Amino acid sequence: MALYTSSKHAKFLATGLPIYDFLAPSLLQASRASLQIRHLTKAKRYHSAAASNEKHDKSPSQPSRNPRSGADAASNPPPLKKPLTQAQRDFLTSALRVNQAGELAATLIYAAQTPPIISSHPHLRPLMKHMYDQEATHFSTFNALMAKHRIRPTAMYPLWTLAASALGWGTAIMGREAAMACTEAVETEIGGHYNGQVRVLLEMAEQMEKNGDDIGDELKDLIETIRRIRDEELEHLDHAVEHDAKQAVPHELLTGVIRAGCKGAIWVSERV
Amino acid sequence: MATRTRLARLWPLSKPSALPLIRPYHSYDHPPPPGPFNPTESSILEAAIPHIPTHGFTHTTLSIGASDAGYIAASTNLFPNGAFSLVHYHLYTQRLALAKHQHIISPPPREGEKPIGIGGKVKALTWERLMGNKEIIHRWQEALALIAQPSHLPTAISELSSLSDEIWFLSGDTSVDTSWYTKRASLSAIYAATELFMTTDKSPNFDDTRDFLDRRFKDVQIVGGTMGSVTQWAGFTATAALNVLRSKGVRI
């Protein structure tokens, strides 16, 4: 879309024609969020078209920016850092929200699994405690990030609380192997999910670097945090497989159902 | 992506969700995205605000504001929502002005005094926001009539929810669970009710409004406290029952 808009725009400029914005108003209008009131003057339109060019920084052939008068350029120097685009902000919002929901569920699963498991297999106590403690740290990390960045928690919070506790308790009752299979299924999904997020974030960082923008410590820290947490989740996966997760009786069925549930929960939490 | 965009543009009205109903990622490294008003609109609306006490939330005020700001009176055509733009601008600027009350948000620590808690800050900020309506309160019913129009209602509701979010955030609340929703919903209800009460308040310094606000906060505290106690009791009983069963050797 950026290419489309900007090449059109560039053509207009090259031919020196006035912009017939009354003919194609929607092509030149910025997709500014919360645009309640349309602006009509030409100067403003230039401004918003420039903003939309900046916004869609994916366009490979950056068209020449709109000529600005000296006075205009002097009175409005470009900001040091550009605002994040709507798409980037949306991604960060849903990513942090779904991560918090996931860690909430993980904490509750381990908390519900621990008592039945350690009453029948006391030697697993340190392992369960270790995994629970790590999940609790992740949960508080994401809680802090959510509060800091003013992100709405998922509306399904009470539902996930119930579902995760029921899942943890249910699999623990079914025995050690089933509980470990549950861990295996959940951590596989979560690991893949975090991997996807890291990939998108790295792409975003690369894109910003290419455009000469500063990424900022905030995003760098976020990438580091998610990477670290992903590694710890995958470590849990290894623990689960070491403890006979594959020997759970309907292994395929159990992990399949749990993984489908995880996927569904991720899909929902990203949206509401 | 071009196809998608063009498709979306076929139905421009199907995207009224341009409203900032969902307040996404608040960055500290990057500047915030532009607000709902561009500089021209802001200058006209800013010039119009002082005329509201005399002329109300009307088109006349907008025209006067435009000529005060050095534009021709016809530039009120910039505002397809007409007088509602004045209401929106008032709500928007007053909400942003809350961040200036640093003496409430981060008060200097005083010797021998307990620092003001989150609840106290919420109360104080809500009061400051109500006092932002002081000059125009006798005209506020006109604004409420505009807000109640179906086409303007979504913007007004989103402003209200942004306001309660802003107050909780500035007060330093960090809860991100279900109480996130209940806190904002109850504060929005309290604020809307008190604002309505204030339109008919003739007492000096809005003392009656202050009492009304205190009573509403007390109500919420009682309800919240009761809910908390019931939840705690139920949780304790359930855990105790489970542990009794476990101690009897039931494998759960």
Short mmCIF file of C-alpha atoms in Angstrom, two decimals:
data_model
loop_
_atom_site.label_atom_id
_atom_site.label_comp_id
_atom_site.label_asym_id
_atom_site.label_seq_id
_atom_site.Cartn_x
_atom_site.Cartn_y
_atom_site.Cartn_z
CA MET A 1 0.00 0.00 0.00
CA ALA A 2 2.86 2.29 0.79
CA LEU A 3 4.27 1.68 -2.63
CA TYR A 4 0.93 2.30 -4.23
CA THR A 5 0.27 5.53 -2.44
CA SER A 6 3.73 6.92 -2.66
CA SER A 7 4.37 6.11 -6.32
CA LYS A 8 1.11 7.81 -7.21
CA HIS A 9 2.11 10.69 -5.12
CA ALA A 10 5.58 10.84 -6.64
CA LYS A 11 4.08 10.83 -10.11
CA PHE A 12 1.91 13.77 -9.21
CA LEU A 13 4.88 15.68 -7.97
CA ALA A 14 7.03 14.80 -10.97
CA THR A 15 4.52 16.07 -13.47
CA GLY A 16 4.15 19.22 -11.47
CA LEU A 17 0.42 18.91 -11.46
CA PRO A 18 -1.58 20.15 -8.53
CA ILE A 19 -2.89 17.36 -6.43
CA TYR A 20 -6.41 16.66 -7.44
CA ASP A 21 -7.27 15.42 -4.07
CA PHE A 22 -10.93 15.96 -4.63
CA LEU A 23 -10.71 13.27 -7.31
CA ALA A 24 -8.92 10.70 -5.26
CA PRO A 25 -9.15 11.84 -1.70
CA SER A 26 -8.90 8.44 -0.12
CA LEU A 27 -5.59 7.61 -1.78
CA LEU A 28 -3.82 10.52 -0.20
CA GLN A 29 -5.47 10.56 3.12
CA ALA A 30 -3.40 9.44 6.02
CA SER A 31 -4.75 6.49 7.88
CA ARG A 32 -4.39 8.41 11.06
CA ALA A 33 -6.00 6.69 13.97
CA SER A 34 -8.90 8.45 15.61
CA LEU A 35 -9.27 10.70 12.60
CA GLN A 36 -12.50 12.30 13.56
CA ILE A 37 -12.27 15.49 11.63
CA ARG A 38 -11.03 15.62 8.08
CA HIS A 39 -8.69 18.42 7.28
CA LEU A 40 -9.03 20.23 4.02
CA THR A 41 -6.12 22.55 3.42
CA LYS A 42 -3.34 21.58 1.09
CA ALA A 43 -0.60 22.15 3.61
CA LYS A 44 -2.15 19.72 6.00
CA ARG A 45 -2.57 17.14 3.29
CA TYR A 46 1.12 17.33 2.51
CA HIS A 47 1.86 16.88 6.14
CA SER A 48 -0.35 13.85 6.50
CA ALA A 49 0.91 12.28 3.30
CA ALA A 50 4.43 12.61 4.63
CA ALA A 51 3.32 11.04 7.86
CA SER A 52 1.84 8.11 5.99
CA ASN A 53 5.05 7.65 4.07
CA GLU A 54 6.96 7.48 7.29
CA LYS A 55 4.43 5.12 8.66
CA HIS A 56 4.74 2.51 5.96
CA ASP A 57 8.46 2.28 6.10
CA LYS A 58 8.44 -0.98 4.21
CA SER A 59 8.51 0.64 0.78
CA PRO A 60 11.83 -0.37 -0.79
CA SER A 61 12.24 2.67 -3.01
CA GLN A 62 11.74 5.54 -0.65
CA PRO A 63 10.20 8.29 -2.76
CA SER A 64 11.55 11.76 -2.30
CA ARG A 65 9.83 13.43 0.60
CA ASN A 66 7.49 16.23 -0.15
CA PRO A 67 9.30 19.51 -0.59
CA ARG A 68 8.95 21.65 2.49
CA SER A 69 9.40 25.33 2.67
CA GLY A 70 12.34 26.53 4.70
CA ALA A 71 10.18 28.18 7.30
CA ASP A 72 8.10 25.07 7.68
CA ALA A 73 11.17 22.90 8.06
CA ALA A 74 12.69 25.26 10.60
CA SER A 75 9.57 25.51 12.71
CA ASN A 76 8.89 21.76 12.64
CA PRO A 77 12.21 19.96 12.94
CA PRO A 78 11.83 16.21 12.57
CA PRO A 79 11.54 14.54 15.98
CA LEU A 80 14.51 12.57 17.21
CA LYS A 81 12.51 9.39 17.38
CA LYS A 82 9.51 8.62 15.30
CA PRO A 83 6.33 7.43 16.93
CA LEU A 84 5.74 3.72 16.64
CA THR A 85 3.31 2.95 13.87
CA GLN A 86 -0.17 1.77 14.65
CA ALA A 87 0.69 -1.74 13.43
CA GLN A 88 3.74 -1.90 15.69
CA ARG A 89 1.80 -0.70 18.67
CA ASP A 90 -0.98 -3.16 17.99
CA PHE A 91 1.52 -5.98 17.77
CA LEU A 92 3.25 -5.03 21.02
CA THR A 93 -0.09 -4.70 22.77
CA SER A 94 -1.42 -8.07 21.77
CA ALA A 95 1.96 -9.74 22.26
CA LEU A 96 2.34 -8.56 25.85
CA ARG A 97 -1.29 -9.32 26.63
CA VAL A 98 -1.12 -12.87 25.36
CA ASN A 99 2.21 -13.45 27.11
CA GLN A 100 0.77 -12.35 30.42
CA ALA A 101 -2.24 -14.63 29.93
CA GLY A 102 0.08 -17.51 29.03
CA GLU A 103 2.25 -17.07 32.09
CA LEU A 104 -0.82 -16.78 34.29
CA ALA A 105 -2.02 -20.11 32.94
CA ALA A 106 1.42 -21.71 33.32
CA THR A 107 1.71 -20.60 36.94
CA LEU A 108 -1.72 -21.98 37.72
CA ILE A 109 -1.10 -25.27 35.92
CA TYR A 110 2.06 -25.92 37.94
CA ALA A 111 0.41 -24.75 41.16
CA ALA A 112 -2.48 -27.15 40.62
CA GLN A 113 -0.25 -30.04 39.55
CA THR A 114 2.20 -29.80 42.42
CA PRO A 115 0.18 -31.24 45.37
CA PRO A 116 -1.13 -34.44 43.69
CA ILE A 117 2.21 -35.07 41.97
CA ILE A 118 4.44 -34.69 45.00
CA SER A 119 2.13 -36.73 47.21
CA SER A 120 2.65 -39.73 44.93
CA HIS A 121 6.17 -38.92 43.74
CA PRO A 122 7.98 -36.95 46.47
CA HIS A 123 11.24 -36.96 44.50
CA LEU A 124 9.68 -34.56 41.97
CA ARG A 125 9.25 -31.82 44.57
CA PRO A 126 12.42 -29.86 43.63
CA LEU A 127 11.63 -30.04 39.92
CA MET A 128 8.04 -28.84 40.36
CA LYS A 129 9.18 -26.06 42.65
CA HIS A 130 11.87 -25.01 40.20
CA MET A 131 9.44 -24.86 37.28
CA TYR A 132 6.78 -23.08 39.33
CA ASP A 133 9.26 -20.48 40.58
CA GLN A 134 10.43 -19.71 37.06
CA GLU A 135 6.87 -19.34 35.83
CA ALA A 136 6.03 -17.06 38.75
CA THR A 137 9.00 -14.85 37.83
CA HIS A 138 7.86 -14.71 34.22
CA PHE A 139 4.34 -13.83 35.32
CA SER A 140 5.51 -10.95 37.47
CA THR A 141 7.81 -9.73 34.67
CA PHE A 142 4.92 -9.51 32.26
CA ASN A 143 2.63 -8.00 34.90
CA ALA A 144 5.14 -5.21 35.40
CA LEU A 145 5.48 -4.66 31.65
CA MET A 146 1.70 -4.53 31.21
CA ALA A 147 1.31 -1.94 33.95
CA LYS A 148 4.21 0.09 32.63
CA HIS A 149 2.95 0.20 29.06
CA ARG A 150 -0.70 0.64 30.06
CA ILE A 151 -1.97 -2.46 28.34
CA ARG A 152 -5.40 -3.86 29.06
CA PRO A 153 -5.26 -7.42 30.42
CA THR A 154 -7.25 -10.02 28.59
CA ALA A 155 -10.98 -10.02 29.28
CA MET A 156 -10.85 -13.82 29.54
CA TYR A 157 -8.77 -13.62 32.73
CA PRO A 158 -11.27 -15.42 35.00
CA LEU A 159 -11.93 -18.07 32.37
CA TRP A 160 -8.23 -18.79 31.85
CA THR A 161 -7.77 -18.99 35.63
CA LEU A 162 -10.41 -21.70 35.88
CA ALA A 163 -9.35 -23.55 32.75
CA ALA A 164 -5.66 -23.63 33.68
CA SER A 165 -6.32 -24.83 37.22
CA ALA A 166 -8.65 -27.53 35.94
CA LEU A 167 -6.10 -28.63 33.33
CA GLY A 168 -3.26 -28.81 35.84
CA TRP A 169 -5.28 -30.64 38.45
CA GLY A 170 -6.89 -33.00 35.94
CA THR A 171 -3.62 -34.11 34.37
CA ALA A 172 -1.97 -34.49 37.76
CA ILE A 173 -4.78 -36.82 38.87
CA MET A 174 -4.19 -38.88 35.74
CA GLY A 175 -0.65 -39.52 36.91
CA ARG A 176 2.91 -38.36 36.54
CA GLU A 177 3.20 -39.20 32.84
CA ALA A 178 0.02 -37.33 31.96
CA ALA A 179 1.15 -34.30 33.94
CA MET A 180 4.48 -34.32 32.14
CA ALA A 181 2.69 -34.73 28.80
CA CYS A 182 0.63 -31.68 29.67
CA THR A 183 3.83 -29.75 30.39
CA GLU A 184 5.31 -31.01 27.15
CA ALA A 185 2.29 -29.92 25.09
CA VAL A 186 1.98 -26.51 26.72
CA GLU A 187 5.66 -25.68 26.56
CA THR A 188 5.90 -26.78 22.92
CA GLU A 189 3.15 -24.35 22.00
CA ILE A 190 4.54 -21.58 24.16
CA GLY A 191 8.07 -22.04 22.85
CA GLY A 192 6.87 -21.77 19.26
CA HIS A 193 4.75 -18.79 20.13
CA TYR A 194 7.65 -16.92 21.77
CA ASN A 195 9.85 -17.81 18.83
CA GLY A 196 7.38 -16.20 16.47
CA GLN A 197 7.28 -13.08 18.61
CA VAL A 198 11.05 -12.77 18.73
CA ARG A 199 11.16 -13.14 14.96
CA VAL A 200 8.65 -10.32 14.44
CA LEU A 201 10.41 -8.10 16.96
CA LEU A 202 13.79 -8.65 15.33
CA GLU A 203 12.28 -7.86 11.94
CA MET A 204 10.82 -4.69 13.41
CA ALA A 205 14.18 -3.71 14.87
CA GLU A 206 15.95 -4.41 11.59
CA GLN A 207 13.39 -2.34 9.71
CA MET A 208 13.83 0.57 12.08
CA GLU A 209 17.60 0.37 11.90
CA LYS A 210 17.48 0.38 8.11
CA ASN A 211 15.43 3.56 8.21
CA GLY A 212 17.94 5.15 10.51
CA ASP A 213 15.66 5.19 13.54
CA ASP A 214 16.80 4.45 17.02
CA ILE A 215 15.16 1.31 18.35
CA GLY A 216 15.47 2.39 21.94
CA ASP A 217 16.35 0.41 25.03
CA GLU A 218 12.73 -0.44 25.68
CA LEU A 219 12.40 -2.68 22.64
CA LYS A 220 15.90 -4.10 23.01
CA ASP A 221 15.11 -5.11 26.59
CA LEU A 222 11.83 -6.59 25.51
CA ILE A 223 13.51 -8.78 22.90
CA GLU A 224 16.09 -9.93 25.46
CA THR A 225 13.38 -10.70 28.04
CA ILE A 226 11.28 -12.73 25.63
CA ARG A 227 14.33 -14.65 24.46
CA ARG A 228 15.37 -15.51 27.99
CA ILE A 229 11.86 -16.59 28.91
CA ARG A 230 11.57 -18.70 25.76
CA ASP A 231 14.77 -20.55 26.66
CA GLU A 232 13.47 -21.27 30.13
CA GLU A 233 10.19 -22.57 28.75
CA LEU A 234 12.03 -24.89 26.40
CA GLU A 235 14.09 -26.09 29.34
CA HIS A 236 10.81 -27.12 31.02
CA LEU A 237 9.96 -29.03 27.86
CA ASP A 238 13.21 -30.98 28.17
CA HIS A 239 12.49 -31.75 31.83
CA ALA A 240 9.05 -33.04 30.90
CA VAL A 241 10.40 -35.33 28.19
CA GLU A 242 13.11 -36.60 30.56
CA HIS A 243 10.37 -37.54 33.02
CA ASP A 244 8.54 -39.90 30.70
CA ALA A 245 6.07 -37.50 29.12
CA LYS A 246 6.06 -39.70 26.03
CA GLN A 247 4.77 -42.65 28.06
CA ALA A 248 1.46 -41.06 28.93
CA VAL A 249 -1.19 -43.46 27.81
CA PRO A 250 -3.09 -41.72 25.07
CA HIS A 251 -0.04 -39.54 24.42
CA GLU A 252 -1.04 -38.28 20.97
CA LEU A 253 -4.60 -37.59 22.02
CA LEU A 254 -3.65 -35.83 25.25
CA THR A 255 -0.98 -33.58 23.77
CA GLY A 256 -3.09 -32.95 20.68
CA VAL A 257 -6.05 -31.74 22.69
CA ILE A 258 -3.93 -29.61 25.00
CA ARG A 259 -2.04 -28.05 22.14
CA ALA A 260 -5.25 -27.23 20.30
CA GLY A 261 -6.56 -25.66 23.50
CA CYS A 262 -3.39 -23.59 23.84
CA LYS A 263 -3.63 -22.38 20.26
CA GLY A 264 -7.24 -21.38 20.76
CA ALA A 265 -6.44 -19.58 23.99
CA ILE A 266 -3.57 -17.69 22.32
CA TRP A 267 -5.82 -16.70 19.43
CA VAL A 268 -8.50 -15.40 21.78
CA SER A 269 -6.13 -13.61 24.14
CA GLU A 270 -4.48 -11.75 21.28
CA ARG A 271 -7.86 -10.26 20.45
CA VAL A 272 -9.79 -9.65 23.64
CA MET B 1 -1.72 -5.30 0.84
CA ALA B 2 -2.77 -2.77 -1.78
CA THR B 3 -5.84 -4.84 -2.52
CA ARG B 4 -6.75 -4.97 1.10
CA THR B 5 -6.43 -1.24 1.46
CA ARG B 6 -8.46 -0.54 -1.61
CA LEU B 7 -11.09 -2.95 -0.47
CA ALA B 8 -11.22 -1.28 2.90
CA ARG B 9 -11.63 2.06 1.21
CA LEU B 10 -14.71 0.85 -0.63
CA TRP B 11 -16.51 0.92 2.68
CA PRO B 12 -15.05 3.86 4.51
CA LEU B 13 -17.94 3.88 6.93
CA SER B 14 -17.37 0.31 7.97
CA LYS B 15 -14.33 1.45 9.91
CA PRO B 16 -15.66 3.72 12.61
CA SER B 17 -13.29 1.91 14.93
CA ALA B 18 -10.78 4.67 14.35
CA LEU B 19 -11.78 5.57 17.89
CA PRO B 20 -9.05 5.01 20.43
CA LEU B 21 -11.26 2.58 22.31
CA ILE B 22 -8.37 0.24 22.83
CA ARG B 23 -5.49 2.18 24.23
CA PRO B 24 -2.47 0.37 22.92
CA TYR B 25 1.16 0.20 24.01
CA HIS B 26 2.30 3.32 25.80
CA SER B 27 5.94 3.85 24.86
CA TYR B 28 8.48 5.80 26.87
CA ASP B 29 11.19 5.72 24.21
CA HIS B 30 9.05 6.88 21.34
CA PRO B 31 6.79 9.92 21.17
CA PRO B 32 3.04 9.29 21.30
CA PRO B 33 1.05 9.27 18.06
CA PRO B 34 -0.76 12.50 17.20
CA GLY B 35 -3.98 13.25 19.00
CA PRO B 36 -7.41 13.59 17.44
CA PHE B 37 -6.96 17.26 16.49
CA ASN B 38 -4.49 18.80 14.06
CA PRO B 39 -2.85 22.18 14.79
CA THR B 40 -5.41 24.26 12.87
CA GLU B 41 -8.31 22.60 14.60
CA SER B 42 -6.61 22.93 17.94
CA SER B 43 -5.97 26.63 17.49
CA ILE B 44 -9.60 27.32 16.56
CA LEU B 45 -10.98 25.19 19.38
CA GLU B 46 -8.58 26.68 21.89
CA ALA B 47 -9.72 30.16 20.92
CA ALA B 48 -13.33 29.05 21.17
CA ILE B 49 -13.09 27.60 24.68
CA PRO B 50 -13.18 30.98 26.53
CA HIS B 51 -16.47 31.81 24.77
CA ILE B 52 -18.29 28.72 26.02
CA PRO B 53 -19.53 30.29 29.30
CA THR B 54 -21.34 33.01 27.28
CA HIS B 55 -22.36 31.21 24.11
CA GLY B 56 -22.43 27.58 25.22
CA PHE B 57 -21.49 24.52 23.22
CA THR B 58 -22.85 25.95 20.00
CA HIS B 59 -21.88 26.70 16.47
CA THR B 60 -21.70 30.40 17.41
CA THR B 61 -18.86 29.69 19.80
CA LEU B 62 -17.01 27.82 17.06
CA SER B 63 -17.40 30.75 14.63
CA ILE B 64 -16.20 33.24 17.23
CA GLY B 65 -13.27 30.97 17.99
CA ALA B 66 -12.38 30.74 14.31
CA SER B 67 -12.39 34.49 13.85
CA ASP B 68 -10.41 34.95 17.09
CA ALA B 69 -7.81 32.53 15.78
CA GLY B 70 -7.56 34.50 12.55
CA TYR B 71 -9.56 32.28 10.26
CA ILE B 72 -12.71 33.19 8.37
CA ALA B 73 -15.93 32.20 10.07
CA ALA B 74 -16.62 29.63 7.35
CA SER B 75 -13.66 27.57 8.54
CA THR B 76 -16.03 25.98 11.03
CA ASN B 77 -16.65 23.67 8.07
CA LEU B 78 -13.49 21.99 9.30
CA PHE B 79 -15.62 20.43 11.98
CA PRO B 80 -18.16 18.05 10.48
CA ASN B 81 -19.28 17.22 14.00
CA GLY B 82 -20.05 20.86 14.65
CA ALA B 83 -20.46 21.83 18.26
CA PHE B 84 -19.58 18.33 19.40
CA SER B 85 -15.97 19.06 18.44
CA LEU B 86 -15.97 21.63 21.23
CA VAL B 87 -17.16 19.00 23.69
CA HIS B 88 -14.60 16.50 22.48
CA TYR B 89 -11.82 19.06 22.67
CA HIS B 90 -12.84 20.00 26.21
CA LEU B 91 -12.88 16.35 27.32
CA TYR B 92 -9.55 15.69 25.60
CA THR B 93 -7.64 18.70 26.92
CA GLN B 94 -9.01 18.35 30.45
CA ARG B 95 -7.97 14.71 30.51
CA LEU B 96 -4.43 15.55 29.42
CA ALA B 97 -4.29 18.41 31.92
CA LEU B 98 -4.55 15.90 34.78
CA ALA B 99 -0.90 14.95 34.35
CA LYS B 100 0.05 18.48 35.44
CA HIS B 101 -1.16 17.93 39.00
CA GLN B 102 2.23 16.76 40.16
CA HIS B 103 1.52 17.70 43.78
CA ILE B 104 -1.07 14.91 43.82
CA ILE B 105 0.68 12.38 41.62
CA SER B 106 4.09 12.49 43.30
CA PRO B 107 3.78 14.63 46.42
CA PRO B 108 6.99 15.65 48.17
CA PRO B 109 7.51 13.39 51.18
CA ARG B 110 6.70 15.11 54.47
CA GLU B 111 8.04 14.24 57.90
CA GLY B 112 5.78 12.32 60.21
CA GLU B 113 2.99 12.02 57.68
CA LYS B 114 1.71 8.91 56.00
CA PRO B 115 2.11 9.22 52.22
CA ILE B 116 -1.13 9.47 50.34
CA GLY B 117 -2.25 6.09 48.98
CA ILE B 118 -3.52 5.12 45.55
CA GLY B 119 -7.14 5.49 46.66
CA GLY B 120 -6.48 9.00 47.94
CA LYS B 121 -4.78 9.98 44.71
CA VAL B 122 -7.68 8.63 42.67
CA LYS B 123 -10.10 10.70 44.74
CA ALA B 124 -8.00 13.84 44.45
CA LEU B 125 -7.51 13.48 40.70
CA THR B 126 -11.21 12.82 40.12
CA TRP B 127 -11.95 15.99 42.04
CA GLU B 128 -9.42 17.95 39.99
CA ARG B 129 -11.03 16.69 36.80
CA LEU B 130 -14.46 17.77 38.05
CA MET B 131 -13.01 21.18 38.86
CA GLY B 132 -11.91 21.36 35.22
CA ASN B 133 -15.63 21.74 34.44
CA LYS B 134 -16.03 24.62 36.91
CA GLU B 135 -16.14 27.41 34.34
CA ILE B 136 -18.56 25.75 31.96
CA ILE B 137 -20.72 23.71 34.33
CA HIS B 138 -23.81 25.87 33.74
CA ARG B 139 -23.50 24.98 30.05
CA TRP B 140 -22.63 21.34 30.55
CA GLN B 141 -26.18 20.09 30.01
CA GLU B 142 -25.93 21.29 26.40
CA ALA B 143 -22.80 19.20 26.06
CA LEU B 144 -24.54 16.19 27.61
CA ALA B 145 -27.32 16.56 25.04
CA LEU B 146 -24.71 16.46 22.28
CA ILE B 147 -22.95 13.51 23.86
CA ALA B 148 -26.21 11.58 23.99
CA GLN B 149 -26.59 11.66 20.21
CA PRO B 150 -25.95 8.18 18.85
CA SER B 151 -23.25 9.28 16.41
CA HIS B 152 -21.28 11.00 19.16
CA LEU B 153 -21.78 8.44 21.89
CA PRO B 154 -18.84 6.17 20.95
CA THR B 155 -16.35 9.05 21.12
CA ALA B 156 -17.75 10.23 24.43
CA ILE B 157 -17.66 6.75 25.95
CA SER B 158 -14.13 6.20 24.76
CA GLU B 159 -13.14 9.55 26.30
CA LEU B 160 -14.74 8.50 29.59
CA SER B 161 -12.89 5.20 29.65
CA SER B 162 -9.64 6.97 28.72
CA LEU B 163 -10.24 9.36 31.59
CA SER B 164 -10.67 6.63 34.17
CA ASP B 165 -7.66 4.79 32.75
CA GLU B 166 -5.63 7.99 32.98
CA ILE B 167 -6.66 8.59 36.59
CA TRP B 168 -5.78 5.05 37.68
CA PHE B 169 -2.49 5.17 35.78
CA LEU B 170 -1.47 8.54 37.22
CA SER B 171 -2.39 7.33 40.70
CA GLY B 172 0.18 4.58 40.32
CA ASP B 173 -2.15 1.61 40.16
CA THR B 174 -0.42 -1.44 38.66
CA SER B 175 -3.07 -4.14 38.84
CA VAL B 176 -3.41 -6.08 35.60
CA ASP B 177 -6.02 -8.70 36.39
CA THR B 178 -9.81 -8.68 36.42
CA SER B 179 -9.77 -5.77 38.84
CA TRP B 180 -8.38 -3.69 35.97
CA TYR B 181 -11.87 -3.79 34.52
CA THR B 182 -13.86 -3.35 37.71
CA LYS B 183 -11.71 -0.43 38.83
CA ARG B 184 -12.16 1.45 35.59
CA ALA B 185 -15.85 0.65 35.33
CA SER B 186 -16.60 1.81 38.86
CA LEU B 187 -14.56 4.99 38.51
CA SER B 188 -16.31 5.80 35.22
CA ALA B 189 -19.69 5.31 36.84
CA ILE B 190 -18.74 7.49 39.81
CA TYR B 191 -17.38 10.20 37.59
CA ALA B 192 -20.38 10.28 35.23
CA ALA B 193 -22.83 10.38 38.13
CA THR B 194 -20.96 13.12 39.97
CA GLU B 195 -20.61 15.20 36.83
CA LEU B 196 -24.36 14.99 36.30
CA PHE B 197 -24.95 15.96 39.92
CA MET B 198 -22.61 18.91 39.55
CA THR B 199 -24.68 20.45 36.75
CA THR B 200 -27.44 21.24 39.26
CA ASP B 201 -25.20 22.07 42.20
CA LYS B 202 -25.55 25.67 43.38
CA SER B 203 -23.65 25.34 46.67
CA PRO B 204 -20.57 27.53 47.26
CA ASN B 205 -17.35 25.87 46.08
CA PHE B 206 -19.38 22.86 44.99
CA ASP B 207 -19.49 21.51 48.54
CA ASP B 208 -22.52 19.35 47.76
CA THR B 209 -20.71 17.80 44.82
CA ARG B 210 -17.75 17.02 47.04
CA ASP B 211 -20.04 15.27 49.55
CA PHE B 212 -21.75 13.41 46.74
CA LEU B 213 -18.40 12.23 45.40
CA ASP B 214 -17.26 11.10 48.85
CA ARG B 215 -20.47 9.13 49.33
CA ARG B 216 -20.05 7.40 45.96
CA PHE B 217 -16.47 6.41 46.79
CA LYS B 218 -17.62 5.11 50.17
CA ASP B 219 -20.32 2.99 48.48
CA VAL B 220 -17.76 1.44 46.18
CA GLN B 221 -15.43 0.77 49.08
CA ILE B 222 -18.20 -1.06 50.97
CA VAL B 223 -19.17 -3.15 47.95
CA GLY B 224 -15.54 -3.88 47.12
CA GLY B 225 -14.72 -4.77 50.71
CA THR B 226 -17.68 -7.13 50.96
CA MET B 227 -16.81 -8.82 47.69
CA GLY B 228 -13.21 -9.19 48.83
CA SER B 229 -14.23 -10.74 52.15
CA VAL B 230 -16.63 -13.18 50.52
CA THR B 231 -13.99 -14.24 47.99
CA GLN B 232 -11.40 -14.68 50.72
CA TRP B 233 -13.77 -16.76 52.84
CA ALA B 234 -14.77 -18.96 49.90
CA GLY B 235 -11.15 -19.47 48.89
CA PHE B 236 -10.09 -20.33 52.42
CA THR B 237 -12.95 -22.78 52.91
CA ALA B 238 -12.28 -24.51 49.61
CA THR B 239 -8.56 -24.87 50.33
CA ALA B 240 -9.26 -26.15 53.85
CA ALA B 241 -11.78 -28.71 52.57
CA LEU B 242 -9.31 -29.90 49.95
CA ASN B 243 -6.57 -30.25 52.53
CA VAL B 244 -8.84 -32.17 54.91
CA LEU B 245 -9.67 -34.61 52.12
CA ARG B 246 -5.98 -34.94 51.24
CA SER B 247 -5.09 -35.63 54.87
CA LYS B 248 -7.68 -38.43 54.85
CA GLY B 249 -5.74 -40.06 52.04
CA VAL B 250 -7.98 -39.14 49.13
CA ARG B 251 -5.79 -38.86 46.06
CA ILE B 252 -6.69 -35.36 44.89
#
